[in-house]
Short mmCIF file of C-alpha atoms in Angstrom, two decimals:
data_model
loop_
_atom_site.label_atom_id
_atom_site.label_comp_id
_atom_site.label_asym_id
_atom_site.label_seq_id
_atom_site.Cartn_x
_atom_site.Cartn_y
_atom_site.Cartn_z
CA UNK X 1 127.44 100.79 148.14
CA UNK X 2 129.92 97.92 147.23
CA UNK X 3 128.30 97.83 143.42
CA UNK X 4 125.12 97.80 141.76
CA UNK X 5 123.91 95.31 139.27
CA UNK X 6 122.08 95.59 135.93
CA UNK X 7 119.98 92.67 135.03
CA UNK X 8 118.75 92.28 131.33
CA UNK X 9 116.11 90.18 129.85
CA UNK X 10 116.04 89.77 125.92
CA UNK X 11 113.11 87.46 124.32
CA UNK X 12 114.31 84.56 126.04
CA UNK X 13 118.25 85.77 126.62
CA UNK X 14 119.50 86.66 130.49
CA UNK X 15 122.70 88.54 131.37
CA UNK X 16 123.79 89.97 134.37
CA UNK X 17 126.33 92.87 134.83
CA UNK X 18 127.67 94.42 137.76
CA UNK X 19 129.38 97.90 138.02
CA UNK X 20 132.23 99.15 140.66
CA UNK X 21 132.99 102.16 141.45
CA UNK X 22 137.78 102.62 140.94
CA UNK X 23 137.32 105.90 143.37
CA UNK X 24 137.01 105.88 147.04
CA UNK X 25 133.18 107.47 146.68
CA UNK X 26 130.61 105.15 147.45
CA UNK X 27 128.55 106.48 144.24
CA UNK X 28 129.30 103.81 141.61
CA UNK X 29 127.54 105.65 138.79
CA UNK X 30 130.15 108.70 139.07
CA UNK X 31 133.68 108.78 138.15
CA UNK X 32 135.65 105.58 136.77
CA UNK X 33 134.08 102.08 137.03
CA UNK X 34 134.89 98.97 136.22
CA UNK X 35 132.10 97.17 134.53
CA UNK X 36 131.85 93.08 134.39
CA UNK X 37 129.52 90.27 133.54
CA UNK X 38 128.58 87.94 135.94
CA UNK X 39 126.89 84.94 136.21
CA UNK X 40 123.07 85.34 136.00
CA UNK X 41 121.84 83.39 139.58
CA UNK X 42 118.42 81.53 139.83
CA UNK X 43 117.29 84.28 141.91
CA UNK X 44 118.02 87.38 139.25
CA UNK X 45 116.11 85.56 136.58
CA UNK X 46 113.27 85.08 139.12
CA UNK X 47 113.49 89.00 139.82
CA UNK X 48 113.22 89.97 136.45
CA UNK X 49 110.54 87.44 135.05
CA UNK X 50 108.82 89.26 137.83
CA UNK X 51 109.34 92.05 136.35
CA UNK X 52 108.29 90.96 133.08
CA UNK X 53 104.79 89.76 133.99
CA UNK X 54 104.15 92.20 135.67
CA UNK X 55 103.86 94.47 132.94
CA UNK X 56 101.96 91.43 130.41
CA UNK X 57 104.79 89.74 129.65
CA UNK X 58 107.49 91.98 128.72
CA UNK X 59 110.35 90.23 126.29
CA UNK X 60 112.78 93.45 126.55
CA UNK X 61 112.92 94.76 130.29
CA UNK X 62 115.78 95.22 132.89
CA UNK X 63 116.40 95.98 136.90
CA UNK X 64 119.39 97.69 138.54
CA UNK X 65 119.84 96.70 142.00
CA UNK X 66 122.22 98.06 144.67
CA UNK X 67 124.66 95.57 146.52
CA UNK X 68 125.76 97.19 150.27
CA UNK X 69 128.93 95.91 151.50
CA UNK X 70 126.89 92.93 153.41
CA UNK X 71 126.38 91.74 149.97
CA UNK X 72 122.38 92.55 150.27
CA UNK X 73 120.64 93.92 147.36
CA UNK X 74 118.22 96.61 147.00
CA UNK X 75 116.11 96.85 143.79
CA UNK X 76 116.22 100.51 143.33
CA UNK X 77 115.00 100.44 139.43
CA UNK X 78 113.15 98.86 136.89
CA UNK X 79 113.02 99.41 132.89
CA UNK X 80 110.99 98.79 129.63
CA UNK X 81 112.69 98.38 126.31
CA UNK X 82 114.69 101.86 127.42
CA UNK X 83 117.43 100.08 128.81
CA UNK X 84 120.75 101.42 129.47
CA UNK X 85 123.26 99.17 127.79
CA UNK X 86 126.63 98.71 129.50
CA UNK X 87 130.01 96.77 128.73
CA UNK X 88 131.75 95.50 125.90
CA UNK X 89 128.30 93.49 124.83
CA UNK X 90 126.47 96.30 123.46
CA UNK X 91 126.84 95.38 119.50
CA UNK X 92 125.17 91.64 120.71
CA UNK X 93 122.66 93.20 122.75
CA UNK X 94 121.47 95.61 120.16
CA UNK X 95 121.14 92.69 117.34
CA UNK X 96 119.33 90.35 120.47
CA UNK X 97 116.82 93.19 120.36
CA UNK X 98 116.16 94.18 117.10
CA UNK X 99 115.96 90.00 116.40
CA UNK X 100 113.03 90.16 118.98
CA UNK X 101 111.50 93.50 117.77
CA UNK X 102 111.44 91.60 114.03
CA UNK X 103 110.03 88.09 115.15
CA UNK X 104 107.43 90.07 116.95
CA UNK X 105 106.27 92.26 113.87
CA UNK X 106 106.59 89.09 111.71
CA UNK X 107 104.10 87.45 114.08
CA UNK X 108 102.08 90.30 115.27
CA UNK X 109 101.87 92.47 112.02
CA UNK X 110 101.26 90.27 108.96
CA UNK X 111 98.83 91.32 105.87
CA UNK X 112 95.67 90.15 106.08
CA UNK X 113 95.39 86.95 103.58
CA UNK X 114 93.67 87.68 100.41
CA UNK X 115 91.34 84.52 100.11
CA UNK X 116 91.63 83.21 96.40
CA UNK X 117 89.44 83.74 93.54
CA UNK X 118 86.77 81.25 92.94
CA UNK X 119 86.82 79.20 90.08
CA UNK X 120 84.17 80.04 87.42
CA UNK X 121 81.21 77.07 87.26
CA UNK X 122 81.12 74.38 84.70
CA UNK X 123 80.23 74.92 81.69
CA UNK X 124 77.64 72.29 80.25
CA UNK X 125 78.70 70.61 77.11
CA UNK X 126 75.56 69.36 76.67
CA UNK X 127 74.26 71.47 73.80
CA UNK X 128 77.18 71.88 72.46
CA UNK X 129 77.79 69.14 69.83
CA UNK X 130 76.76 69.57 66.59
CA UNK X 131 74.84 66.30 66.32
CA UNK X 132 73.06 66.18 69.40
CA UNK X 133 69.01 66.83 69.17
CA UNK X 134 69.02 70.24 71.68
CA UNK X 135 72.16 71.46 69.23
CA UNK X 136 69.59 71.07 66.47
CA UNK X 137 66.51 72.48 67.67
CA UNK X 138 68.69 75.29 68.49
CA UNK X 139 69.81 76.08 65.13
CA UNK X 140 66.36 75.46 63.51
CA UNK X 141 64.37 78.14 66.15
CA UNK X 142 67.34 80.22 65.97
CA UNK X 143 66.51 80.35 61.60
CA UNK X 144 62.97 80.83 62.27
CA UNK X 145 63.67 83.66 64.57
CA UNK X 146 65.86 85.10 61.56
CA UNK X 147 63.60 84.63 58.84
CA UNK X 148 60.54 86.77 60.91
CA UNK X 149 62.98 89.18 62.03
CA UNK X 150 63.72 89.57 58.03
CA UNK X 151 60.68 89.74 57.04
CA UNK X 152 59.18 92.76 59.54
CA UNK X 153 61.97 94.92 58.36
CA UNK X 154 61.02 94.46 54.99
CA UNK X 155 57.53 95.14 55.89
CA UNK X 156 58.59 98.25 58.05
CA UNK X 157 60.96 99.43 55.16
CA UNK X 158 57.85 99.54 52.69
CA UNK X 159 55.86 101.02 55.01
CA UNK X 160 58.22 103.73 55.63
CA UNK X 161 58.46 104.24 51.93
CA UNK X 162 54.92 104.38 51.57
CA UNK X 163 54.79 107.28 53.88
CA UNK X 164 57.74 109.29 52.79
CA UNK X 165 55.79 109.15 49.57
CA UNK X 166 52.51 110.49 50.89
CA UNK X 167 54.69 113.38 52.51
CA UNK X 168 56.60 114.35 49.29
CA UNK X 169 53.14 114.91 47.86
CA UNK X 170 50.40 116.20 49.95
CA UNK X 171 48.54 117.58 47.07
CA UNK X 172 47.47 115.54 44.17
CA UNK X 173 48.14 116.14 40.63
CA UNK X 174 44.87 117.48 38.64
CA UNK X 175 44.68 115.94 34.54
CA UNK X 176 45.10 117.58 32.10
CA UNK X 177 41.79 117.78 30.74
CA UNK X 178 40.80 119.75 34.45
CA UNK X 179 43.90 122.35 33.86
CA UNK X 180 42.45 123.28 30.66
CA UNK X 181 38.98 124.07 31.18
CA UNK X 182 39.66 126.33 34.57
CA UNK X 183 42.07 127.76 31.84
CA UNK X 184 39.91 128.43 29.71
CA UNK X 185 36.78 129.85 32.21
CA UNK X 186 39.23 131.74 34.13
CA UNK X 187 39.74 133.60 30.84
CA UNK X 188 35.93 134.08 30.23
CA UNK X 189 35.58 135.33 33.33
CA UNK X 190 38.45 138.07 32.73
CA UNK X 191 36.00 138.96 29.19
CA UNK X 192 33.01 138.89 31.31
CA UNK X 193 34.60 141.71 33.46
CA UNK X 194 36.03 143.62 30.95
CA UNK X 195 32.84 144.06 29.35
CA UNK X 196 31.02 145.25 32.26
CA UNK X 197 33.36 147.94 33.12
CA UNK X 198 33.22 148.82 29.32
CA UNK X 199 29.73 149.42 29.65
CA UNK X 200 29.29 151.14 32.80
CA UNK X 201 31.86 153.61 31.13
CA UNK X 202 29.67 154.11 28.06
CA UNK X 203 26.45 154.63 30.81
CA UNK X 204 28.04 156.81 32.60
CA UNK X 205 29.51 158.88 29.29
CA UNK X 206 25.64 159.27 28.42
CA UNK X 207 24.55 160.66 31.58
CA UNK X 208 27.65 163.26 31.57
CA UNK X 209 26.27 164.48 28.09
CA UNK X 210 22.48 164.58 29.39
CA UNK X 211 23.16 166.80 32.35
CA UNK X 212 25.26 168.75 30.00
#
């Protein structure tokens, strides 16, 4: 082979290189080479935009062709964005790149939006002022409601009083008058008693002495 050539495409960049071989092999790739850039011809970009769409529109692709010594070339290779770089370009070509690779993401791969908060509704300022009629008729329901509301706890509280009362004393108090007289035939009772058990003692003392 007389060279080969390496044919780049970067976003919307084109640059053509072409590699000979300084030994007497006809393997270019092996040994010493000199490496130049050439002028990109109509038909190289035509070649690799070829190349491009056929994968969907590649923006980081390249070809390597092989030139005989007729000067024909013979398309031996074709790459994605794992290109071989070659010459004294490669600092440029790397920056090309990653200036596509960011675009792309910047496009491609933003947040989703956040859609804004909604403002609150209106507030009416209708019954707001102090002098207006609904303002009014608020304040005079809103005193009625208080004065009820007062007056069932009130109600509730006595009631609950009431109650606790009845609970402290289940059993009612008898006079005085009452006390004294069960007193008093609780004790005639206890005489009543005692005198019968006298007198079955003195019955049965007379019977002893009449068996006797």
């Amino acid at each position: 082979a007389y060279c080969d050539l390496h044919i780049y495409k970067i976003g919307t960049k084109y640059k053509a290189l072409m590699r000979r071989s300084l030994s007497e092999g006809w393997k270019t790739n092996v040994g010493e080479s000199d490496i130049q850039e050439v002028p990109v011809q109509d038909k190289y970009k035509v070649w690799i935009d070829e190349v491009s769409a056929l994968f969907g529109g590649l923006l980081l692709c390249s070809l390597e062709a092989v030139v005989d010594i007729a000067g024909k070339e013979y398309i031996i290779e074709v790459n994605d964005c794992a290109m071989g770089l070659l010459g004294d370009g490669q600092d440029e070509d790397r920056k090309n790149m990653a200036d596509v690779v960011l675009k792309e993401m910047e496009t491609h791969c933003k947040p989703p939006s956040v859609p804004p908060p909604k403002p609150p509704p209106p507030v009416s300022n209708a019954g707001s002022r102090p002098d207006s009629s609904l303002s009014n008729a608020e304040s005079v329901g809103k005193d009625k409601t208080d004065t009820s509301e007062t007056g069932s706890i009130k109600r509730d509280d006595t009631k609950v009083k009431e109650n606790l009362k009845k609970d402290e004393d289940p059993k009612p108090k008898k006079p005085k008058e009452e006390s004294k007289r069960d007193r008093s035939e609780e004790k005639a009772r206890k005489e009543a008693r005692r005198q019968e058990k006298e007198a079955k003692r003195e019955t049965e003392g007379k019977k002893a002495e009449e068996e006797e």
